[in-house]
Coordinates of C-alpha atoms in Angstrom, one line a residue:
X1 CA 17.1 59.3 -8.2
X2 CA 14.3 57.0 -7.5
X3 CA 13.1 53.6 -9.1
X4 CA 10.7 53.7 -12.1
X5 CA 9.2 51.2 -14.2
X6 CA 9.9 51.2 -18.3
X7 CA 7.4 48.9 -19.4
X8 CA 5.7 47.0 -22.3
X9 CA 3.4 44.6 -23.5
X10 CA 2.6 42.8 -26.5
X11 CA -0.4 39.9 -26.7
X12 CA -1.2 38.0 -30.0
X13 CA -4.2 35.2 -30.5
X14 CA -2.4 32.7 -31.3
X15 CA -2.4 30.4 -34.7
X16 CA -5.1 28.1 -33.7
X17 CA -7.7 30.6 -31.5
X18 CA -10.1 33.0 -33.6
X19 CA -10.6 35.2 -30.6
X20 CA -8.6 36.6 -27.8
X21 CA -8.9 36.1 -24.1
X22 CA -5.9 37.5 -22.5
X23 CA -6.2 41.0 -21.1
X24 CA -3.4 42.8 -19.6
X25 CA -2.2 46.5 -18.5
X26 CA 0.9 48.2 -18.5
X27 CA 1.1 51.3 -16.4
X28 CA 3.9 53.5 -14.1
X29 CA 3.0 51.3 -11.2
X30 CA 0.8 48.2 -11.9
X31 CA 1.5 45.2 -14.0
X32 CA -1.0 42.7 -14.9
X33 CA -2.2 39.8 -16.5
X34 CA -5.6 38.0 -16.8
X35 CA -5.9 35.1 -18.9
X36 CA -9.8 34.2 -19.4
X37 CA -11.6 30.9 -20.1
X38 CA -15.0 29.7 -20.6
X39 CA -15.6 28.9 -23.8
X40 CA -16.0 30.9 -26.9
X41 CA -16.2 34.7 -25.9
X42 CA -16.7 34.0 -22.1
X43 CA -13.4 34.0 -21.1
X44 CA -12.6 37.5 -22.7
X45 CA -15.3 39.1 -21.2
X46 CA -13.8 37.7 -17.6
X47 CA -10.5 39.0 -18.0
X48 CA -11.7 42.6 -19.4
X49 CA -13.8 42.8 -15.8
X50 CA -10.7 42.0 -13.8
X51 CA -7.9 44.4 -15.7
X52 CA -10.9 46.7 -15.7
X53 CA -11.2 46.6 -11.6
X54 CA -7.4 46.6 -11.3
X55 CA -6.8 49.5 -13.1
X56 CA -7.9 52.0 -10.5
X57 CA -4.2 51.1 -8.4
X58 CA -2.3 52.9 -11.0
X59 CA -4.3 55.7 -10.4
X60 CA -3.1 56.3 -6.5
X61 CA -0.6 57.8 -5.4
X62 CA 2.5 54.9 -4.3
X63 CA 2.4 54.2 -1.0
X64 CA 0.0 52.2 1.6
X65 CA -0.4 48.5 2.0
X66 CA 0.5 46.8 -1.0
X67 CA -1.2 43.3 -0.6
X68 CA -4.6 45.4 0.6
X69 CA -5.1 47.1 -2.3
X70 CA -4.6 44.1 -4.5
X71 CA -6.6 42.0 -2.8
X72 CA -9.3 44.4 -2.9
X73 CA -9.8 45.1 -6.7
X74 CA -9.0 41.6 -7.0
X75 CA -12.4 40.6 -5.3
X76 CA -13.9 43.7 -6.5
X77 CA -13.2 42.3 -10.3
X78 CA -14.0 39.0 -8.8
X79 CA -17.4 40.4 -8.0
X80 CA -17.7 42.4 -11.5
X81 CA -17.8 38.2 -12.8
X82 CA -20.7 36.8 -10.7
X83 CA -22.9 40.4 -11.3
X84 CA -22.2 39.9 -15.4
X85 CA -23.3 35.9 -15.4
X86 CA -26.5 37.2 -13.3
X87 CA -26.9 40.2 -16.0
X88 CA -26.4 37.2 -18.6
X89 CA -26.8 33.8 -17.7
X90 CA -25.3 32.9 -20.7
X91 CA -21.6 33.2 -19.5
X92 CA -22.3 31.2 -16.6
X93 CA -18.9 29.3 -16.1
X94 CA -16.2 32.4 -17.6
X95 CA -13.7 32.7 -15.7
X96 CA -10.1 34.0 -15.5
X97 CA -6.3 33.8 -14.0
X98 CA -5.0 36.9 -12.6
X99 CA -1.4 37.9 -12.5
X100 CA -0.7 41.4 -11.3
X101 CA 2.0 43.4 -9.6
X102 CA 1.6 46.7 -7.9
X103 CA 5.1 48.8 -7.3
X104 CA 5.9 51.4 -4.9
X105 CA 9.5 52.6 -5.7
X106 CA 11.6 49.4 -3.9
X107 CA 8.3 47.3 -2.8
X108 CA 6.6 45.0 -5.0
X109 CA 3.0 44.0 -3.9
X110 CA 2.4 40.4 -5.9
X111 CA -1.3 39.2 -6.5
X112 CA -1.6 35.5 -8.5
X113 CA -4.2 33.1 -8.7
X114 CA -4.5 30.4 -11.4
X115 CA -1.8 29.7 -14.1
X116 CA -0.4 32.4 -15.3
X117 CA 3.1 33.2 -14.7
X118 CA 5.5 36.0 -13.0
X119 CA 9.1 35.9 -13.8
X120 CA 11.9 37.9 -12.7
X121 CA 15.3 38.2 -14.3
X122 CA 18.2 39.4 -12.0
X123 CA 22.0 39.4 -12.0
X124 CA 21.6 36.6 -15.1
X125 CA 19.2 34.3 -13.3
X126 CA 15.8 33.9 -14.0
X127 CA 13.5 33.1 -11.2
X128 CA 9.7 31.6 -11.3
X129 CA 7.8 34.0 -8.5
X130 CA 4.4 32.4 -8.6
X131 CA 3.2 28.8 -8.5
X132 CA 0.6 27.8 -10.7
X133 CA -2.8 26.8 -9.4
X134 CA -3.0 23.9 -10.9
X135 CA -3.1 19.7 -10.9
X136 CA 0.0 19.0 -12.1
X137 CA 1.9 21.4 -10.2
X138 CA 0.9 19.7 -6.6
X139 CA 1.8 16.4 -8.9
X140 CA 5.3 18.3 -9.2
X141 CA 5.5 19.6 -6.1
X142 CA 4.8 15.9 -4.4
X143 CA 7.9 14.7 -6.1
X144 CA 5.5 12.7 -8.7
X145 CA 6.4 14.2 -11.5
X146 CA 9.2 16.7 -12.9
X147 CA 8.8 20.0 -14.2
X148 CA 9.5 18.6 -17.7
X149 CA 6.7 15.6 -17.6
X150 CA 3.8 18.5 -16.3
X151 CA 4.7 19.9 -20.1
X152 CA 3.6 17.3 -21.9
X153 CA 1.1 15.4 -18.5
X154 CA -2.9 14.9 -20.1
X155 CA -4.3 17.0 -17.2
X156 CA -2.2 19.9 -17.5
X157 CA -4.8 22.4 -18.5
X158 CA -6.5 21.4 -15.3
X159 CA -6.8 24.8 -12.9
X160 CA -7.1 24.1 -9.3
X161 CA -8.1 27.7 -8.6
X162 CA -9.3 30.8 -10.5
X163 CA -11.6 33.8 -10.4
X164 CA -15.3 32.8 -11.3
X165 CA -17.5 34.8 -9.1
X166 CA -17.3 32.6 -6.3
X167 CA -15.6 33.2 -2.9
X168 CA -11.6 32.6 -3.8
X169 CA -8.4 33.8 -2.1
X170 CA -5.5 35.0 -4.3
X171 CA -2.1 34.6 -3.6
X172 CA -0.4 37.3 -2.2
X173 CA 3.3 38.0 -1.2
X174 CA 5.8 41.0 -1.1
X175 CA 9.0 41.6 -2.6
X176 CA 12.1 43.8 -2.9
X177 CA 12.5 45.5 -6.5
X178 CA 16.4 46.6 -6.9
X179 CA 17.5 48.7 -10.4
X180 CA 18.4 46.2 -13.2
X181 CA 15.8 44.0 -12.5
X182 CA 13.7 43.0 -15.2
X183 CA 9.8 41.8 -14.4
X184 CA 7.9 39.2 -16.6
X185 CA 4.3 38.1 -16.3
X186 CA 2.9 36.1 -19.2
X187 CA 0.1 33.7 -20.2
X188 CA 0.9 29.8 -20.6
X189 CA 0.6 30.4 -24.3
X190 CA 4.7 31.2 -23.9
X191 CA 5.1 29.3 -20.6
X192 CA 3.6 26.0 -22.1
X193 CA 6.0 26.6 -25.7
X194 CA 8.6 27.8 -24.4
X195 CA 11.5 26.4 -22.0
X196 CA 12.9 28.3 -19.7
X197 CA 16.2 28.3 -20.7
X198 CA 15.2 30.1 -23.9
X199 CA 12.8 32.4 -21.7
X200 CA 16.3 33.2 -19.5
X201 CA 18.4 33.6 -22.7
X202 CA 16.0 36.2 -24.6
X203 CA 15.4 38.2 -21.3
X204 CA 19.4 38.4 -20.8
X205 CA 20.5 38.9 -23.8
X206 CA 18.1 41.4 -25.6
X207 CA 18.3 45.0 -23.7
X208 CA 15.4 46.8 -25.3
X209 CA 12.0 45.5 -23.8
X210 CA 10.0 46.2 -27.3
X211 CA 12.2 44.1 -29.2
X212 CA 12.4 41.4 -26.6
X213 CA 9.2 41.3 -25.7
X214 CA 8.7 40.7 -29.9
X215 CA 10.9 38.4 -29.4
X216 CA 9.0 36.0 -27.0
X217 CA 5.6 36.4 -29.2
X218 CA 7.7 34.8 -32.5
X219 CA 8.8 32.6 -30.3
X220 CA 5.5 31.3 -29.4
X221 CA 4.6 31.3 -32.5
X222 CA 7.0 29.4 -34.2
X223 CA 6.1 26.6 -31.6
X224 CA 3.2 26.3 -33.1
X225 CA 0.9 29.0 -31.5
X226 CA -2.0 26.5 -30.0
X227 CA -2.8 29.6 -27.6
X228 CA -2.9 33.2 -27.1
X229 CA -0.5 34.4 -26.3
X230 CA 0.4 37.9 -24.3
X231 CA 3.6 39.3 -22.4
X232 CA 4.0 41.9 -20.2
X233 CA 7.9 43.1 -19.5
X234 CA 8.7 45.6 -17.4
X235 CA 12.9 47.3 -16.4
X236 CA 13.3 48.1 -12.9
X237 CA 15.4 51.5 -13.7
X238 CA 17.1 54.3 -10.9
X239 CA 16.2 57.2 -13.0
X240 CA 13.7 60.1 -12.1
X241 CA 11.8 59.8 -14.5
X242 CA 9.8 56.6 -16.0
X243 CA 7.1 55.7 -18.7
X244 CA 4.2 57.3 -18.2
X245 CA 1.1 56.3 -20.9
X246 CA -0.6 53.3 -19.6
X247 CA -1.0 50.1 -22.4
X248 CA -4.2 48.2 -22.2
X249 CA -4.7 45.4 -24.8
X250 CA -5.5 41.9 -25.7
X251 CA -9.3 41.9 -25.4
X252 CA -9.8 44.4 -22.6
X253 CA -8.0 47.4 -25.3
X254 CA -7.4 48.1 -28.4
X255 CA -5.2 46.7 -31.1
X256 CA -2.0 49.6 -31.1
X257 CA -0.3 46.7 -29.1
X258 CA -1.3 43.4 -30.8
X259 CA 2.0 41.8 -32.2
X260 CA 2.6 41.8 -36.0
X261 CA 4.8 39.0 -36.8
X262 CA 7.7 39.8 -39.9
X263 CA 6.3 37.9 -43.0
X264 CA 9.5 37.6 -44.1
X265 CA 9.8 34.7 -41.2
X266 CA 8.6 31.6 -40.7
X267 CA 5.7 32.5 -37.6
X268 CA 4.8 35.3 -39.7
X269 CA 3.9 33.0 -42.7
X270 CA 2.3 31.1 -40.3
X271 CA 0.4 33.8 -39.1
X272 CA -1.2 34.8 -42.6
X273 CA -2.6 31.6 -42.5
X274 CA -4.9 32.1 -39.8
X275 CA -8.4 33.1 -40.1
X276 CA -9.4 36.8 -39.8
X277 CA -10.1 37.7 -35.9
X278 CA -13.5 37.4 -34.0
X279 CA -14.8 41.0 -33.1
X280 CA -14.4 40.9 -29.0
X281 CA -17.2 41.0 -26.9
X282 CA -17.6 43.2 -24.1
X283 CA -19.1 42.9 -20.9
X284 CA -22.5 44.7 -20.4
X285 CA -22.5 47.8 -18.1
X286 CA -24.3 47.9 -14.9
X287 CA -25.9 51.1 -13.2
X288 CA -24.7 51.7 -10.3
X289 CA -28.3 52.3 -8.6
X290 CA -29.3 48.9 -9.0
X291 CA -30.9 47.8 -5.5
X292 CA -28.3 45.0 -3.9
X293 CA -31.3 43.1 -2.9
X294 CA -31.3 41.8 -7.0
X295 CA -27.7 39.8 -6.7
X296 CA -28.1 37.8 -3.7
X297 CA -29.4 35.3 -4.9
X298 CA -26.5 34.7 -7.8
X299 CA -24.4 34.4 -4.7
X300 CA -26.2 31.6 -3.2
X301 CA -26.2 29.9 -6.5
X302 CA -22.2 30.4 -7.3
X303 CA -21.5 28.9 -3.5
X304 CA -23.4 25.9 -4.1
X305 CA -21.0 25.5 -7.7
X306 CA -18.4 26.3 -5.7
X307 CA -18.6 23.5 -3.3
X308 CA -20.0 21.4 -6.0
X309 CA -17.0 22.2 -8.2
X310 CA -14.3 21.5 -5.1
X311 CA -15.9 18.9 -4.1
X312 CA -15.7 16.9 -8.0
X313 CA -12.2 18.6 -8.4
X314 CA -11.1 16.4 -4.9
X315 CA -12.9 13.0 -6.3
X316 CA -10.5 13.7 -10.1
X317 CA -7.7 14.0 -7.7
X318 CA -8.4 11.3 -5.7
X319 CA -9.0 9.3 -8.8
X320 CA -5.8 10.2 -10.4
X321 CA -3.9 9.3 -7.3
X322 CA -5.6 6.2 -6.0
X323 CA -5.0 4.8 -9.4
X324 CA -0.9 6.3 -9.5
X325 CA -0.9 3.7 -6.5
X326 CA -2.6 1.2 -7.9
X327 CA -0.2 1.1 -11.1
X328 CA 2.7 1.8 -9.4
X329 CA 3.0 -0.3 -6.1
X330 CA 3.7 -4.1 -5.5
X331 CA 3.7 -5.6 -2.2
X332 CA 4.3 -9.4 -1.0
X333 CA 1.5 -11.1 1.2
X334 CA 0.4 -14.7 1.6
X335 CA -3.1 -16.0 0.4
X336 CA -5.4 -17.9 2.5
X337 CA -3.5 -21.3 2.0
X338 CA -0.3 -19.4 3.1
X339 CA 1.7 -19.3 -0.7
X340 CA 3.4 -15.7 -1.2
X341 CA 2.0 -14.0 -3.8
X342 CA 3.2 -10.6 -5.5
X343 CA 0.1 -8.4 -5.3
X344 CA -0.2 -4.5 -7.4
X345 CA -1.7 -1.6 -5.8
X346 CA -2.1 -1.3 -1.9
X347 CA -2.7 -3.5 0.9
X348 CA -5.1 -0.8 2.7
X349 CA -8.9 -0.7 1.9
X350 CA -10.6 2.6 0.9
X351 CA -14.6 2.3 1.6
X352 CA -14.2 -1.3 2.2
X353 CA -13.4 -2.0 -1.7
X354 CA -9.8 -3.7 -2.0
X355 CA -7.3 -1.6 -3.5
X356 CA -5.4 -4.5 -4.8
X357 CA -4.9 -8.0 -6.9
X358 CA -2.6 -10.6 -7.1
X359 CA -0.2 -10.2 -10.0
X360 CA 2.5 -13.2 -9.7
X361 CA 3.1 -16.5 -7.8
X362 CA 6.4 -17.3 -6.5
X363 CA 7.7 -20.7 -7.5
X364 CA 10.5 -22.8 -5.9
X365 CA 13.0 -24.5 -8.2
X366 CA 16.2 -26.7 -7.3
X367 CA 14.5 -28.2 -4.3
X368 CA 17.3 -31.1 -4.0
X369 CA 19.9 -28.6 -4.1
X370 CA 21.5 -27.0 -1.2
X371 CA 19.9 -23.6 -2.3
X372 CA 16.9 -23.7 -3.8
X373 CA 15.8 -20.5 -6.6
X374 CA 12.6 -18.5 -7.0
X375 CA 10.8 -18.0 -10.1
X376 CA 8.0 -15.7 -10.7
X377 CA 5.0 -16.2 -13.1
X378 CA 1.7 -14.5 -14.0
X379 CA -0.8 -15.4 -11.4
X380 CA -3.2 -15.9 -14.2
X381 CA -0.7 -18.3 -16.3
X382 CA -1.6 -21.2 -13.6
X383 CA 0.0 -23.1 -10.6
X384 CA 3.4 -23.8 -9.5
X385 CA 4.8 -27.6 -9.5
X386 CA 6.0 -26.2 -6.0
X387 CA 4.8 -22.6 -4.5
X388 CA 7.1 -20.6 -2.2
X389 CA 4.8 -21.3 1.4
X390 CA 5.4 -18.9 4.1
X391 CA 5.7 -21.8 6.3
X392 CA 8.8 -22.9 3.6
X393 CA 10.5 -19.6 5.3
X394 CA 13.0 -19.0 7.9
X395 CA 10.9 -17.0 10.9
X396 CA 12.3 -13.5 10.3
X397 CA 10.8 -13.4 6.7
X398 CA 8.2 -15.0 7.5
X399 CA 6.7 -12.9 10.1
X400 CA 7.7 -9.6 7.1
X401 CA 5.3 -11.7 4.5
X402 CA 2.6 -12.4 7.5
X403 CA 2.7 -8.6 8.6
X404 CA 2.9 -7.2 4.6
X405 CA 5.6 -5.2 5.6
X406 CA 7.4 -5.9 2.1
X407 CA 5.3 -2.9 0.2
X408 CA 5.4 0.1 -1.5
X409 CA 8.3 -1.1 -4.1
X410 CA 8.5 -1.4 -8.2
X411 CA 7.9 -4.9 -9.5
X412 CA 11.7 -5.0 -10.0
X413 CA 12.4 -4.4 -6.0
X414 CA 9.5 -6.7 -5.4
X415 CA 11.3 -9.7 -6.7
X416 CA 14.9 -8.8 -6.0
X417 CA 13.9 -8.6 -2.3
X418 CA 12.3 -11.8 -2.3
X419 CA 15.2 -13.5 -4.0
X420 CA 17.6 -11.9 -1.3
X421 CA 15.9 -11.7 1.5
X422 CA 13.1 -14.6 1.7
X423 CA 14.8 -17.2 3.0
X424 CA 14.1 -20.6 2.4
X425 CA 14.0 -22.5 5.5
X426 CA 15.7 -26.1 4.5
X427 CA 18.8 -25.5 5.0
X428 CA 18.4 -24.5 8.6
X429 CA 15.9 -27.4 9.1
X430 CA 16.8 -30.3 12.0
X431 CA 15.4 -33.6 10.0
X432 CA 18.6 -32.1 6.9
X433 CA 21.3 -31.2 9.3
X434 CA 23.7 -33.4 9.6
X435 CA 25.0 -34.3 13.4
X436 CA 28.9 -32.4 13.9
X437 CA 31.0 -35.7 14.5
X438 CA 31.9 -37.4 17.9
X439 CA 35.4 -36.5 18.8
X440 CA 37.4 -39.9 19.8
X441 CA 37.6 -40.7 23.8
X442 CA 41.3 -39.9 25.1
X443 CA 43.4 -43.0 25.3
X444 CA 43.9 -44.8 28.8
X445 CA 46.5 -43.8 30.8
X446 CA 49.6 -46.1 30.7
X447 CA 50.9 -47.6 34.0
X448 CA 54.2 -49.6 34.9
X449 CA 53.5 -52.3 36.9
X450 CA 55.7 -51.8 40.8
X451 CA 58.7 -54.4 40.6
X452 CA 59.0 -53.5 44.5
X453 CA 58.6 -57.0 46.1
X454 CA 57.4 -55.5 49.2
X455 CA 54.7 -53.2 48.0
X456 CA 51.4 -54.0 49.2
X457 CA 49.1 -55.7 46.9
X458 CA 45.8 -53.7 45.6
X459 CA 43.2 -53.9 47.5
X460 CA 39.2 -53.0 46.7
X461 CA 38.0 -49.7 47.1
X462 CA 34.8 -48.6 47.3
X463 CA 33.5 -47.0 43.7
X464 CA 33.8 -43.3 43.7
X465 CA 30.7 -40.9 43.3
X466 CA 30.3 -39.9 39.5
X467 CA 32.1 -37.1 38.8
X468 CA 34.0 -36.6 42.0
X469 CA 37.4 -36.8 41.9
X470 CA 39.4 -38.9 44.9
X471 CA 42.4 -38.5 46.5
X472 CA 44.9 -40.3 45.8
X473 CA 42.5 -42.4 43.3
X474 CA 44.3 -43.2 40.0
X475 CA 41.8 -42.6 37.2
X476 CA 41.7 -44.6 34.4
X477 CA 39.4 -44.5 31.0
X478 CA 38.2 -47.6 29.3
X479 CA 39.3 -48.2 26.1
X480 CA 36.5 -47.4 23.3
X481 CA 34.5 -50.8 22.3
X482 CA 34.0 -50.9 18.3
X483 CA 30.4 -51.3 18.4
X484 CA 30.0 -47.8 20.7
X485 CA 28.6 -44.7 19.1
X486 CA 27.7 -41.3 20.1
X487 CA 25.0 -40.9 22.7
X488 CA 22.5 -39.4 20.8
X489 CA 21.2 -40.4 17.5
X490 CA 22.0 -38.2 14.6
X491 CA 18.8 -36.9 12.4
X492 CA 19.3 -39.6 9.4
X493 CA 20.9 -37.5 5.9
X494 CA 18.0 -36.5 3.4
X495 CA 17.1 -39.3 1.4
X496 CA 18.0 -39.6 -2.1
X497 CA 14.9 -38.2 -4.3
X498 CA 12.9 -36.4 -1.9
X499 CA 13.0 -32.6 -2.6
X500 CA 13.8 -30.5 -0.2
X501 CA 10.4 -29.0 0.6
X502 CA 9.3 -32.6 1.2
X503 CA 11.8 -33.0 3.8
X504 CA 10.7 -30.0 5.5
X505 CA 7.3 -30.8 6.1

């Protein structure tokens, strides 16, 4: 017993689209998927050129590199693009995503590039196996954004990478097939409509791959349809024998596999709403004589795009993520007269332009109390009776403000870290402490006069040296006078009225 492939494929325009642009195969050993864009029969005519070049795999024997072969009729179909917009300069700009998967009995060869998906269902799991080429994936990816906000993100229609005729490297990864797996590759006209969990629920719970795949087209449909919309399922199975006819459809076949919707239900009333379908356009035929020397220069035009087209694709990104910072980032600095200001946006500099303005002042209330508050108010709304200074700050926080190194918060961290951590340096100042209290001398030591007749009356003695004890000396204190005081003079208590950040300074 060996591992075969039972496949199918269903592909339907959609309920807003006149025309078509997926294209996909269906055969014993190759799976794929090309979704094309461009415009108004464009993008068809790119994805018949690359299912057309892929074909030829399911013609070969199983066996050999994998990844080799795909990547060779990838670029060969990739090539079939740039020789069609020289044939017809009119299409300059087609394009088309490629999702394809070549099997050899327990190996999977997987070729992707742009944003069309592969799926595998295994052991009740469903499991992404390609990454989508596109902006608000790397937003995803970067921890940005979540899977759920790229649905719905402006710029999701944004492709990163696809094939247009210019120099582009696919994707390209192996994997292990095992019986009871069940393979997936479809167009984001179902990946955009539908969640996953209803994707994972419809794989694992309908057995038979026509009426599943069915299945996923109505459900497209009934979430409104805004694009065409194809699927491609194929059953891993350890039987000897497999399916056999090869299905080509969507724009690069004819219409035996277009989905037909049930009247009776809602998508299908939906779908005899829709204007008749455009007659697809095919992509002229070349000879195969035609001197080389004619298509080099289409090359050297399609590089210059290419770099062109990366090099405006990196300024949108750059855009986009220069002004996430912008929106998203508060920082605390002081302005040239030293008050701490809450600034939006970045401390750094890019080309000399400042990424960042000042958004809030920071206002010191309660100044004759023994802890002053902060309040904050739009920097645009006017001035403080009394602005936080940095030199109002205790050194530690002060040197953080000085140094920016409060940065990279929300608005709501900005100010609960100035509250908490800034602070304010009167209480700690000398001119408001008040001096610890002198403690009382020790009382004289108490003597009894001698009653002895005979004993010697005192005599002088030389004074001691400070602080050196004598022998036999009998030390004795003087009593405290009440006019004495400590030895140094205390700072004098705030006075009554001045604010704290007057006494300060």
């Amino acid at each position: 017993m060996t591992l075969v492939l039972r496949y199918i494929a269903r592909s339907d325009r959609g309920l807003v689209r006149s025309n078509n642009e997926d294209s996909f195969y269906a055969g014993p050993r190759l799976l794929a998927l090309a979704d094309g864009m461009g415009g108004h029969a464009a993008g068809e005519v790119a994805s018949q050129l690359v299912i057309r070049a892929l074909s030829t795999l399911d013609d070969d024997e199983p066996g050999g590199d994998l990844l080799t072969q795909l990547d060779g009729a990838t670029r060969a179909g990739n090539e079939a693009i740039a020789a069609q917009v020289h044939e017809s300069p009119e299409l300059d700009g087609m394009g088309t995503t490629l999702t394809a998967i070549l099997f050899a009995g327990s190996r999977i060869g997987l070729c992707h590039i742009g944003d069309s998906r592969g799926y595998m269902f295994r052991d009740g799991a469903l499991t992404q196996i390609t990454r989508d080429d596109t902006f608000v994936q790397t937003l995803v990816d970067e921890g940005r954004i979540t899977a759920e906000q790229a649905h719905t993100h402006p710029q999701r229609s944004l492709i990163m990478r696809a094939l247009t005729g210019t120099e582009v490297e696919p994707t390209l990864t192996m994997r292990e097939a095992r019986a009871g797996d069940r393979y997936m590759l479809c167009s984001d006209g179902l990946s955009d409509v539908v969640t996953e969990e209803t994707l994972a629920e419809t794989l694992g719970s309908i057995a038979d791959p026509k009426e599943c795949a069915d299945r996923l087209i109505e459900l497209a449909l009934r979430g409104g349809g805004p694009d065409n919309v194809t699927v491609v399922l194929a059953d891993v199975v350890d039987t000897e024998y497999g399916d056999s006819r090869p299905i080509v459809g969507g724009a690069a076949g004819g219409n035996e596999e277009i989905y037909t919707p049930d009247p009776a239900t809602a998508a299908g009333r939906a779908a005899a709403l829709r204007p008749p379908p455009a007659e697809p356009q095919r992509p002229t035929v070349l000879t195969e004589d035609e001197p080389a020397a004619k298509h080099k220069s289409k090359y050297r035009r399609w590089i210059v795009a290419g770099v062109v087209l990366t090099v405006v694709a990196a300024l949108v990104v750059g855009v986009f993520v220069v002004r996430s910072v912008v929106r998203s980032n508060y920082y605390v600095a002081a302005d040239d007269s030293g008050d701490v200001l809450v600034y939006q946006g970045s401390p750094e500099k890019v080309f000399f332009l400042s990424m960042s303005n000042p958004v809030q002042r920071v206002c010191v209330e309660d100044l004759d109390q023994t802890e002053p508050t902060y309040t904050f108010i739009s920097y645009d709304d006017g001035t403080c009776e009394f602005p936080l200074n940095v030199d109002d700050l205790v050194s530690g926080p002060a040197q953080s403000v000085k140094n920016v190194m409060i940065r990279n918060k929300s608005e709501q961290q900005i100010q609960g870290v100035v509250t908490d951590e800034l602070t304010f340096r009167c209480d700690n100042a000398p001119s408001s402490a008040t001096p610890a209290p002198t403690p009382p001398p020790p009382a004289p030591s108490e003597s009894t006069p001698s009653t002895d007749p005979s004993a010697p009356a005192p005599r002088a003695t030389a004074a001691p040296a400070p602080g050196i004890p004598q022998q036999g000396a009998t030390e004795s204190v003087a009593p405290p006078t009440g006019n004495a005081g400590p030895s140094a003079t205390p700072a004098p208590d705030q006075d009554a009225g001045t604010s704290c950040r007057q006494q300060v300074r």
